[in-house]
PDB file of C-alpha atoms in Angstrom:
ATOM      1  CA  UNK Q   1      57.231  73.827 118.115  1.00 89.00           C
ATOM      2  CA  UNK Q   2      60.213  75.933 118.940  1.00 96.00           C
ATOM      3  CA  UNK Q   3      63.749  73.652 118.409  1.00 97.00           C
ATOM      4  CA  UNK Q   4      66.702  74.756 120.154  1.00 97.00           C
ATOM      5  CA  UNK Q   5      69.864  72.648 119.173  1.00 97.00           C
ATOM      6  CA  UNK Q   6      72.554  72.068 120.999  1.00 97.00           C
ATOM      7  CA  UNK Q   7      76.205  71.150 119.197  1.00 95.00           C
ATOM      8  CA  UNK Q   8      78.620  70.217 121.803  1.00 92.00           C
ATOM      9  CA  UNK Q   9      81.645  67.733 122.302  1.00 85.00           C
ATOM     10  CA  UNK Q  10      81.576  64.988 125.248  1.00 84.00           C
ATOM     11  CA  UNK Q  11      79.020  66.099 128.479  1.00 92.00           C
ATOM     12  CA  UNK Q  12      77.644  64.286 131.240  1.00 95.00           C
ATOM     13  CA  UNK Q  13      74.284  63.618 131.815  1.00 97.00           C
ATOM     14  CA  UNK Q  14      74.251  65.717 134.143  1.00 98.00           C
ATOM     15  CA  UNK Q  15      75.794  68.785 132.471  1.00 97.00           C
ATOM     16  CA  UNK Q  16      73.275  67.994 129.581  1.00 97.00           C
ATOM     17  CA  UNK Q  17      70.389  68.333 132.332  1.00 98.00           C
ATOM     18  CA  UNK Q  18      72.378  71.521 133.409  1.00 98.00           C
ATOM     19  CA  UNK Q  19      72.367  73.062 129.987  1.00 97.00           C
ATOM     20  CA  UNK Q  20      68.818  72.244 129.325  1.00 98.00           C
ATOM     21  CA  UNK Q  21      67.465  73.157 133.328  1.00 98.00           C
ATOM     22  CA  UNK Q  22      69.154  76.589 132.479  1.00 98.00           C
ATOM     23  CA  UNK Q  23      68.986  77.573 128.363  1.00 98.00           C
ATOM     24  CA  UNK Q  24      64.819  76.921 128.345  1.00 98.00           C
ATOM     25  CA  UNK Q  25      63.722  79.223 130.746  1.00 98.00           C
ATOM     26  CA  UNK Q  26      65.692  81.982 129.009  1.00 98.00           C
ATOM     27  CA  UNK Q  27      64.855  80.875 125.603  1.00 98.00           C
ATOM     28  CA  UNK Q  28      61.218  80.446 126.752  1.00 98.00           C
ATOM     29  CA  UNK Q  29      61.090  83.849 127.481  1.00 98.00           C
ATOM     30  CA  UNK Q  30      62.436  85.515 125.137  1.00 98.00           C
ATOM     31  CA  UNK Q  31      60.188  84.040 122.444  1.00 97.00           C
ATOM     32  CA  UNK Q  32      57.444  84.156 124.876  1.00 97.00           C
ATOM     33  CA  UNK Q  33      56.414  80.730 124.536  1.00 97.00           C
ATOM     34  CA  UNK Q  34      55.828  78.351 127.390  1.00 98.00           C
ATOM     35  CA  UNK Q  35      58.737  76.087 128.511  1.00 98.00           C
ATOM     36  CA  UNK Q  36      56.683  72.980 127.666  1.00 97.00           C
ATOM     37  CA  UNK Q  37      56.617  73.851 123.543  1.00 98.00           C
ATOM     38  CA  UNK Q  38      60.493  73.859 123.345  1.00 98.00           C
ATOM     39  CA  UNK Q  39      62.301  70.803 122.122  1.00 98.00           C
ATOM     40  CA  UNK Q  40      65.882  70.554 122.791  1.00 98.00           C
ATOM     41  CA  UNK Q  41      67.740  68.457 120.367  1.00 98.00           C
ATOM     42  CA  UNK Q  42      71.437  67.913 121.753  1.00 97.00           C
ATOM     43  CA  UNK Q  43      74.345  66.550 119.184  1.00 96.00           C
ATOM     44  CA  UNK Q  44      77.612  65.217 120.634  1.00 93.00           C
ATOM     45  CA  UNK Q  45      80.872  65.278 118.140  1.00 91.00           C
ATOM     46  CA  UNK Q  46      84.303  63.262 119.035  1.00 89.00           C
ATOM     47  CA  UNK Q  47      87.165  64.874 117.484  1.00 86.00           C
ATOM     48  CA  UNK Q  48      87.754  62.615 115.265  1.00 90.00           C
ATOM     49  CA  UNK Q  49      84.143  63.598 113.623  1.00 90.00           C
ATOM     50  CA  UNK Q  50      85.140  67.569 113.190  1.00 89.00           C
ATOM     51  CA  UNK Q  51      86.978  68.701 111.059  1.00 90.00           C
ATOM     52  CA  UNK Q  52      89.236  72.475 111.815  1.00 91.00           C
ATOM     53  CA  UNK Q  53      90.732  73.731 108.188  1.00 92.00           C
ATOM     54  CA  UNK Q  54      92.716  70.986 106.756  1.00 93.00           C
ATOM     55  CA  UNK Q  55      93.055  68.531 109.588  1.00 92.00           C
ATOM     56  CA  UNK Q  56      90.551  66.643 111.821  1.00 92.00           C
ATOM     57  CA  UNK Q  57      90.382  67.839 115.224  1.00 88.00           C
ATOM     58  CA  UNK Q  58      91.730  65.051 117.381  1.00 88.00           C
ATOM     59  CA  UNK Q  59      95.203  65.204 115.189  1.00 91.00           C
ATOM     60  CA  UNK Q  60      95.102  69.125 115.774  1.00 86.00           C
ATOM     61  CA  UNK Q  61      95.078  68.129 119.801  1.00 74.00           C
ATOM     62  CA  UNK Q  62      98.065  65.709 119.351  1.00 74.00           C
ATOM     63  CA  UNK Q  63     100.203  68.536 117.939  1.00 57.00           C
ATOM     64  CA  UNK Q  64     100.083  70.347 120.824  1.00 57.00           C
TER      65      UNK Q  64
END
C-alpha cells in the first residue's frame, strides 16, 4: 500500500480534491503502481500548532 502524506496549513475541500486529482497520477507513475493502491493521508496545522525556531508560528505572523 503506497502512503503519500500530505502536511499542509488551512485548504478547501476543494483544493484538497485538487491536490489529490493531480499528485496520484504522477506519483502512480512513477512507482508504477496503479492509482487505486495509493492512500493519501492529508494533515492540516493552524499556526498556533507549529512551531518556527523559538516562537510558534501564529506570533511570528503578528510581528510582521
Amino acid at each position: 500500500m503506497p502512503v503519500m502524506r500530505l502536511d499542509i496549513a488551512h485548504a478547501t475541500k476543494e483544493q484538497k480534491d485538487e491536490l489529490v486529482k493531480e499528485l496520484v497520477p504522477v506519483f502512480a507513475k512513477i512507482i508504477k503502481m496503479p492509482e487505486e493502491t495509493i492512500y493519501v493521508f492529508i494533515s492540516e496545522y493552524d499556526a498556533e500548532n507549529v512551531g518556527v525556531g523559538h516562537k510558534l508560528l501564529c506570533d511570528l505572523h503578528k510581528d510582521k
